[in-house]
Amino acid sequence: MSTIPYKIYLEENEMPKQWYNVRADMKKKPAPILNPGTLQPVTLEELSGIFCTELAKQELDDTTPYFDIPQEILSFYRMYRPSPLVRAYCLEEKLGTPAHIYYKFEGNNTSGSHKLNSAIAQAYYAKKQGLKGVTTETGAGQWGTALSMACSYFDLDCQVYMVKVSYEQKPFRREVMRTCGATVAPSPSMNTEVGRKINAEFPGTTGSLGCAISEAVEAAVTQDGYRYVLGSVLAQVLLHQSVIGLETKAALDKYGIKADMIIGCAGGGSNLGGLISPFAGEMLRGEAKYDIIAVEPASCPSLTRGVYAYDFCDTGKVCPLAKMYTLGSSFIPSANHAGGLRYHGMSSIVSELYDQKLISARSVEQTSVFEAATTFARVEGILPAPESSHAIRVAIDEALKCKETGEEKNIVFGLTGTGYFDMVAYQKYNDGEMSDYIPTDEDLQKSISQMPKVD
Ligand SMILES: *Cc1c(COP(=O)(O)O)cnc(C)c1O
């Protein structure tokens, strides 16, 4: 009988009271974000026109290691945090592995993912600034859902531009957002100039994330009392998501467990960045070593097959440019079922850590991801999100390697959310109709060659 419980929870007094900014411990910092017009580093004043001032400050601050979490946010976190760190005893037994597998489960809130950790912070700062509301984009809808919940808590207006194909094909998340009082427009819409332009140029287009971002930014800067918020990629989002890693580390430390391997799925890099931040910090300070793996879909392989360069974050080219591993902002991934991982670029912090070889990356194919998801769902009692299942895939692969070598590694992975709204994807998998399109080098070269030339 092991002394480690199935679920490790933290007591109130063990919960993190500050977020951790890993950039403070990086000797070589991520490159600054650039104004798309002047190609000069963005100033606080410029950024404050798009983002809430406090969030713009967080975005540009790469030296302050800890930020106090405001009391109002701590109170909200208390409703669904700490999230459990679960020892996957049943999965270990099923695999017959000597490895010890742990997962940090972020799906225990109605929005169903880790995105609420940053949504509530962003809504708080908007409210504190006296704004009327915020605008944003959403793809499959997890971010829009989380933000809608956060805005309703603080009585803020929430305007969501939802990629049209998801708006039409995934009505349920849309209805959760509307239930929380948000307005949801299919993007490209006729509300914005950029939306009207894209609709005229590409009649019948079903939209893209990059296009929805452009619409949301335009909506924010053209309405008094509104700012734009974004659910991934940005440094501020990784800062808020560090709560995941801080809790994970506190839970492991509580039982004297030293992680050998830390695995997370990577779309824009926010959950992975948040999960690994305190561990990467230890590595950067020379205090410990971990094997950290970012897992991305083979259909959208920004780390494993992209280039490290300045690129646009959106199709309309209105957002600041970021230096990141990217496939080019015109890259449109094939219809992969992990909507949250279909972004052309990667957080500049995760990109820089990867470039410094502090972390590694792997890409996995969709059907093998769903195979892992199914194995997990059958023994661990949680139906995982397709995005999260990328991490499950690699955790299982590594646990099976341990079975061969007899190593008792401690494998920790991030289980970012639940997949109840992704049943069409599970249906395709169960019916044997799922495909594994992997872009050719030619496909990638096309979008990469269209990137801006900066340096
Ligand atoms: C959005 C999302 C992701 C990917 O976003 P990151 O910013 O890379 O973390 C992963 N899992 C779930 C469940 C999501 O909703």
JSON list of N, CA, C and O and ligand atoms in Angstrom, two decimals, residues 112-115 142-143 231-233 265-272 340-341 346 385 387-388 416-418, ligand 1:
[
{"chain": "A", "resi": 112, "resn": "GLY", "atom": "N", "xyz": [-14.57, 23.79, -18.44]},
{"chain": "A", "resi": 112, "resn": "GLY", "atom": "CA", "xyz": [-13.97, 22.52, -18.85]},
{"chain": "A", "resi": 112, "resn": "GLY", "atom": "C", "xyz": [-12.50, 22.54, -19.16]},
{"chain": "A", "resi": 112, "resn": "GLY", "atom": "O", "xyz": [-11.96, 21.54, -19.64]},
{"chain": "A", "resi": 113, "resn": "SER", "atom": "N", "xyz": [-11.81, 23.66, -18.91]},
{"chain": "A", "resi": 113, "resn": "SER", "atom": "CA", "xyz": [-10.37, 23.68, -19.20]},
{"chain": "A", "resi": 113, "resn": "SER", "atom": "C", "xyz": [-9.63, 24.65, -18.28]},
{"chain": "A", "resi": 113, "resn": "SER", "atom": "O", "xyz": [-10.25, 25.36, -17.48]},
{"chain": "A", "resi": 114, "resn": "HIS", "atom": "N", "xyz": [-8.31, 24.66, -18.46]},
{"chain": "A", "resi": 114, "resn": "HIS", "atom": "CA", "xyz": [-7.45, 25.54, -17.67]},
{"chain": "A", "resi": 114, "resn": "HIS", "atom": "C", "xyz": [-7.65, 27.01, -18.01]},
{"chain": "A", "resi": 114, "resn": "HIS", "atom": "O", "xyz": [-7.16, 27.89, -17.31]},
{"chain": "A", "resi": 115, "resn": "LYS", "atom": "N", "xyz": [-8.36, 27.33, -19.12]},
{"chain": "A", "resi": 115, "resn": "LYS", "atom": "CA", "xyz": [-8.41, 28.70, -19.61]},
{"chain": "A", "resi": 115, "resn": "LYS", "atom": "C", "xyz": [-9.04, 29.68, -18.61]},
{"chain": "A", "resi": 115, "resn": "LYS", "atom": "O", "xyz": [-8.76, 30.87, -18.64]},
{"chain": "A", "resi": 142, "resn": "GLN", "atom": "N", "xyz": [-13.52, 26.97, -26.12]},
{"chain": "A", "resi": 142, "resn": "GLN", "atom": "CA", "xyz": [-13.13, 26.84, -24.71]},
{"chain": "A", "resi": 142, "resn": "GLN", "atom": "C", "xyz": [-12.78, 28.20, -24.11]},
{"chain": "A", "resi": 142, "resn": "GLN", "atom": "O", "xyz": [-13.17, 28.51, -22.99]},
{"chain": "A", "resi": 143, "resn": "TRP", "atom": "N", "xyz": [-12.00, 28.98, -24.82]},
{"chain": "A", "resi": 143, "resn": "TRP", "atom": "CA", "xyz": [-11.60, 30.28, -24.29]},
{"chain": "A", "resi": 143, "resn": "TRP", "atom": "C", "xyz": [-12.81, 31.20, -24.15]},
{"chain": "A", "resi": 143, "resn": "TRP", "atom": "O", "xyz": [-12.99, 31.86, -23.13]},
{"chain": "A", "resi": 231, "resn": "GLY", "atom": "N", "xyz": [-6.57, 34.42, -24.99]},
{"chain": "A", "resi": 231, "resn": "GLY", "atom": "CA", "xyz": [-6.54, 33.30, -24.04]},
{"chain": "A", "resi": 231, "resn": "GLY", "atom": "C", "xyz": [-5.29, 32.45, -24.05]},
{"chain": "A", "resi": 231, "resn": "GLY", "atom": "O", "xyz": [-5.20, 31.48, -23.27]},
{"chain": "A", "resi": 232, "resn": "SER", "atom": "N", "xyz": [-4.31, 32.76, -24.91]},
{"chain": "A", "resi": 232, "resn": "SER", "atom": "CA", "xyz": [-3.11, 31.93, -24.96]},
{"chain": "A", "resi": 232, "resn": "SER", "atom": "C", "xyz": [-1.96, 32.78, -25.48]},
{"chain": "A", "resi": 232, "resn": "SER", "atom": "O", "xyz": [-2.08, 34.00, -25.58]},
{"chain": "A", "resi": 233, "resn": "VAL", "atom": "N", "xyz": [-0.87, 32.16, -25.81]},
{"chain": "A", "resi": 233, "resn": "VAL", "atom": "CA", "xyz": [0.29, 32.75, -26.50]},
{"chain": "A", "resi": 233, "resn": "VAL", "atom": "C", "xyz": [1.02, 33.85, -25.72]},
{"chain": "A", "resi": 233, "resn": "VAL", "atom": "O", "xyz": [2.23, 33.84, -25.61]},
{"chain": "A", "resi": 265, "resn": "CYS", "atom": "N", "xyz": [0.53, 19.38, -23.51]},
{"chain": "A", "resi": 265, "resn": "CYS", "atom": "CA", "xyz": [0.19, 19.66, -24.90]},
{"chain": "A", "resi": 265, "resn": "CYS", "atom": "C", "xyz": [0.45, 21.14, -25.15]},
{"chain": "A", "resi": 265, "resn": "CYS", "atom": "O", "xyz": [0.40, 21.95, -24.23]},
{"chain": "A", "resi": 266, "resn": "ALA", "atom": "N", "xyz": [0.73, 21.47, -26.40]},
{"chain": "A", "resi": 266, "resn": "ALA", "atom": "CA", "xyz": [1.06, 22.85, -26.72]},
{"chain": "A", "resi": 266, "resn": "ALA", "atom": "C", "xyz": [0.32, 23.34, -27.96]},
{"chain": "A", "resi": 266, "resn": "ALA", "atom": "O", "xyz": [0.53, 22.82, -29.05]},
{"chain": "A", "resi": 267, "resn": "GLY", "atom": "N", "xyz": [-0.57, 24.31, -27.74]},
{"chain": "A", "resi": 267, "resn": "GLY", "atom": "CA", "xyz": [-1.25, 24.98, -28.85]},
{"chain": "A", "resi": 267, "resn": "GLY", "atom": "C", "xyz": [-0.58, 26.34, -29.01]},
{"chain": "A", "resi": 267, "resn": "GLY", "atom": "O", "xyz": [0.30, 26.54, -29.84]},
{"chain": "A", "resi": 268, "resn": "GLY", "atom": "N", "xyz": [-0.99, 27.29, -28.18]},
{"chain": "A", "resi": 268, "resn": "GLY", "atom": "CA", "xyz": [-0.29, 28.56, -28.09]},
{"chain": "A", "resi": 268, "resn": "GLY", "atom": "C", "xyz": [0.75, 28.54, -26.99]},
{"chain": "A", "resi": 268, "resn": "GLY", "atom": "O", "xyz": [1.54, 29.46, -26.84]},
{"chain": "A", "resi": 269, "resn": "GLY", "atom": "N", "xyz": [0.71, 27.50, -26.18]},
{"chain": "A", "resi": 269, "resn": "GLY", "atom": "CA", "xyz": [1.74, 27.29, -25.17]},
{"chain": "A", "resi": 269, "resn": "GLY", "atom": "C", "xyz": [1.39, 27.72, -23.75]},
{"chain": "A", "resi": 269, "resn": "GLY", "atom": "O", "xyz": [2.26, 27.71, -22.88]},
{"chain": "A", "resi": 270, "resn": "SER", "atom": "N", "xyz": [0.11, 28.07, -23.49]},
{"chain": "A", "resi": 270, "resn": "SER", "atom": "CA", "xyz": [-0.17, 28.65, -22.17]},
{"chain": "A", "resi": 270, "resn": "SER", "atom": "C", "xyz": [-0.24, 27.61, -21.05]},
{"chain": "A", "resi": 270, "resn": "SER", "atom": "O", "xyz": [0.30, 27.83, -19.97]},
{"chain": "A", "resi": 271, "resn": "ASN", "atom": "N", "xyz": [-0.90, 26.48, -21.29]},
{"chain": "A", "resi": 271, "resn": "ASN", "atom": "CA", "xyz": [-0.96, 25.50, -20.19]},
{"chain": "A", "resi": 271, "resn": "ASN", "atom": "C", "xyz": [0.41, 24.88, -19.98]},
{"chain": "A", "resi": 271, "resn": "ASN", "atom": "O", "xyz": [0.85, 24.70, -18.85]},
{"chain": "A", "resi": 272, "resn": "LEU", "atom": "N", "xyz": [1.10, 24.59, -21.08]},
{"chain": "A", "resi": 272, "resn": "LEU", "atom": "CA", "xyz": [2.44, 24.01, -20.95]},
{"chain": "A", "resi": 272, "resn": "LEU", "atom": "C", "xyz": [3.36, 24.99, -20.23]},
{"chain": "A", "resi": 272, "resn": "LEU", "atom": "O", "xyz": [4.04, 24.63, -19.27]},
{"chain": "A", "resi": 340, "resn": "GLY", "atom": "N", "xyz": [-8.12, 23.50, -30.04]},
{"chain": "A", "resi": 340, "resn": "GLY", "atom": "CA", "xyz": [-7.27, 24.36, -29.22]},
{"chain": "A", "resi": 340, "resn": "GLY", "atom": "C", "xyz": [-5.80, 24.29, -29.56]},
{"chain": "A", "resi": 340, "resn": "GLY", "atom": "O", "xyz": [-5.00, 25.04, -29.01]},
{"chain": "A", "resi": 341, "resn": "LEU", "atom": "N", "xyz": [-5.43, 23.39, -30.48]},
{"chain": "A", "resi": 341, "resn": "LEU", "atom": "CA", "xyz": [-4.01, 23.28, -30.83]},
{"chain": "A", "resi": 341, "resn": "LEU", "atom": "C", "xyz": [-3.75, 23.74, -32.26]},
{"chain": "A", "resi": 341, "resn": "LEU", "atom": "O", "xyz": [-2.68, 23.50, -32.81]},
{"chain": "A", "resi": 346, "resn": "MET", "atom": "N", "xyz": [3.70, 29.88, -31.55]},
{"chain": "A", "resi": 346, "resn": "MET", "atom": "CA", "xyz": [3.88, 29.36, -30.19]},
{"chain": "A", "resi": 346, "resn": "MET", "atom": "C", "xyz": [4.34, 30.50, -29.29]},
{"chain": "A", "resi": 346, "resn": "MET", "atom": "O", "xyz": [5.12, 31.36, -29.73]},
{"chain": "A", "resi": 385, "resn": "ALA", "atom": "N", "xyz": [-10.16, 15.93, -23.04]},
{"chain": "A", "resi": 385, "resn": "ALA", "atom": "CA", "xyz": [-10.25, 16.76, -24.25]},
{"chain": "A", "resi": 385, "resn": "ALA", "atom": "C", "xyz": [-9.24, 16.24, -25.27]},
{"chain": "A", "resi": 385, "resn": "ALA", "atom": "O", "xyz": [-8.18, 15.74, -24.90]},
{"chain": "A", "resi": 387, "resn": "GLU", "atom": "N", "xyz": [-7.25, 17.92, -27.04]},
{"chain": "A", "resi": 387, "resn": "GLU", "atom": "CA", "xyz": [-5.99, 18.65, -26.86]},
{"chain": "A", "resi": 387, "resn": "GLU", "atom": "C", "xyz": [-5.16, 17.97, -25.78]},
{"chain": "A", "resi": 387, "resn": "GLU", "atom": "O", "xyz": [-3.98, 17.64, -25.97]},
{"chain": "A", "resi": 388, "resn": "SER", "atom": "N", "xyz": [-5.79, 17.75, -24.62]},
{"chain": "A", "resi": 388, "resn": "SER", "atom": "CA", "xyz": [-5.09, 17.14, -23.48]},
{"chain": "A", "resi": 388, "resn": "SER", "atom": "C", "xyz": [-4.55, 15.77, -23.84]},
{"chain": "A", "resi": 388, "resn": "SER", "atom": "O", "xyz": [-3.52, 15.33, -23.31]},
{"chain": "A", "resi": 416, "resn": "THR", "atom": "N", "xyz": [-5.46, 19.04, -19.42]},
{"chain": "A", "resi": 416, "resn": "THR", "atom": "CA", "xyz": [-5.98, 20.41, -19.44]},
{"chain": "A", "resi": 416, "resn": "THR", "atom": "C", "xyz": [-7.49, 20.52, -19.41]},
{"chain": "A", "resi": 416, "resn": "THR", "atom": "O", "xyz": [-8.03, 21.55, -19.05]},
{"chain": "A", "resi": 417, "resn": "GLY", "atom": "N", "xyz": [-8.20, 19.46, -19.83]},
{"chain": "A", "resi": 417, "resn": "GLY", "atom": "CA", "xyz": [-9.65, 19.63, -19.84]},
{"chain": "A", "resi": 417, "resn": "GLY", "atom": "C", "xyz": [-10.41, 18.39, -20.21]},
{"chain": "A", "resi": 417, "resn": "GLY", "atom": "O", "xyz": [-9.83, 17.34, -20.52]},
{"chain": "A", "resi": 418, "resn": "THR", "atom": "N", "xyz": [-11.74, 18.54, -20.20]},
{"chain": "A", "resi": 418, "resn": "THR", "atom": "CA", "xyz": [-12.62, 17.43, -20.54]},
{"chain": "A", "resi": 418, "resn": "THR", "atom": "C", "xyz": [-13.12, 17.57, -21.98]},
{"chain": "A", "resi": 418, "resn": "THR", "atom": "O", "xyz": [-13.09, 18.66, -22.56]},
{"chain": "B", "resi": 1, "resn": "LIG", "atom": "C1", "xyz": [-7.01, 25.83, -25.45]},
{"chain": "B", "resi": 1, "resn": "LIG", "atom": "C2", "xyz": [-6.70, 24.51, -24.94]},
{"chain": "B", "resi": 1, "resn": "LIG", "atom": "C3", "xyz": [-5.40, 23.97, -25.05]},
{"chain": "B", "resi": 1, "resn": "LIG", "atom": "C4", "xyz": [-4.29, 24.64, -25.78]},
{"chain": "B", "resi": 1, "resn": "LIG", "atom": "O1", "xyz": [-3.96, 25.93, -25.41]},
{"chain": "B", "resi": 1, "resn": "LIG", "atom": "P1", "xyz": [-2.55, 26.29, -24.76]},
{"chain": "B", "resi": 1, "resn": "LIG", "atom": "O2", "xyz": [-2.54, 27.76, -24.72]},
{"chain": "B", "resi": 1, "resn": "LIG", "atom": "O3", "xyz": [-1.49, 25.72, -25.63]},
{"chain": "B", "resi": 1, "resn": "LIG", "atom": "O4", "xyz": [-2.55, 25.70, -23.42]},
{"chain": "B", "resi": 1, "resn": "LIG", "atom": "C5", "xyz": [-5.16, 22.74, -24.47]},
{"chain": "B", "resi": 1, "resn": "LIG", "atom": "N1", "xyz": [-6.13, 22.05, -23.85]},
{"chain": "B", "resi": 1, "resn": "LIG", "atom": "C6", "xyz": [-7.39, 22.53, -23.74]},
{"chain": "B", "resi": 1, "resn": "LIG", "atom": "C7", "xyz": [-8.41, 21.70, -23.04]},
{"chain": "B", "resi": 1, "resn": "LIG", "atom": "C8", "xyz": [-7.71, 23.77, -24.27]},
{"chain": "B", "resi": 1, "resn": "LIG", "atom": "O5", "xyz": [-8.96, 24.24, -24.17]}
]
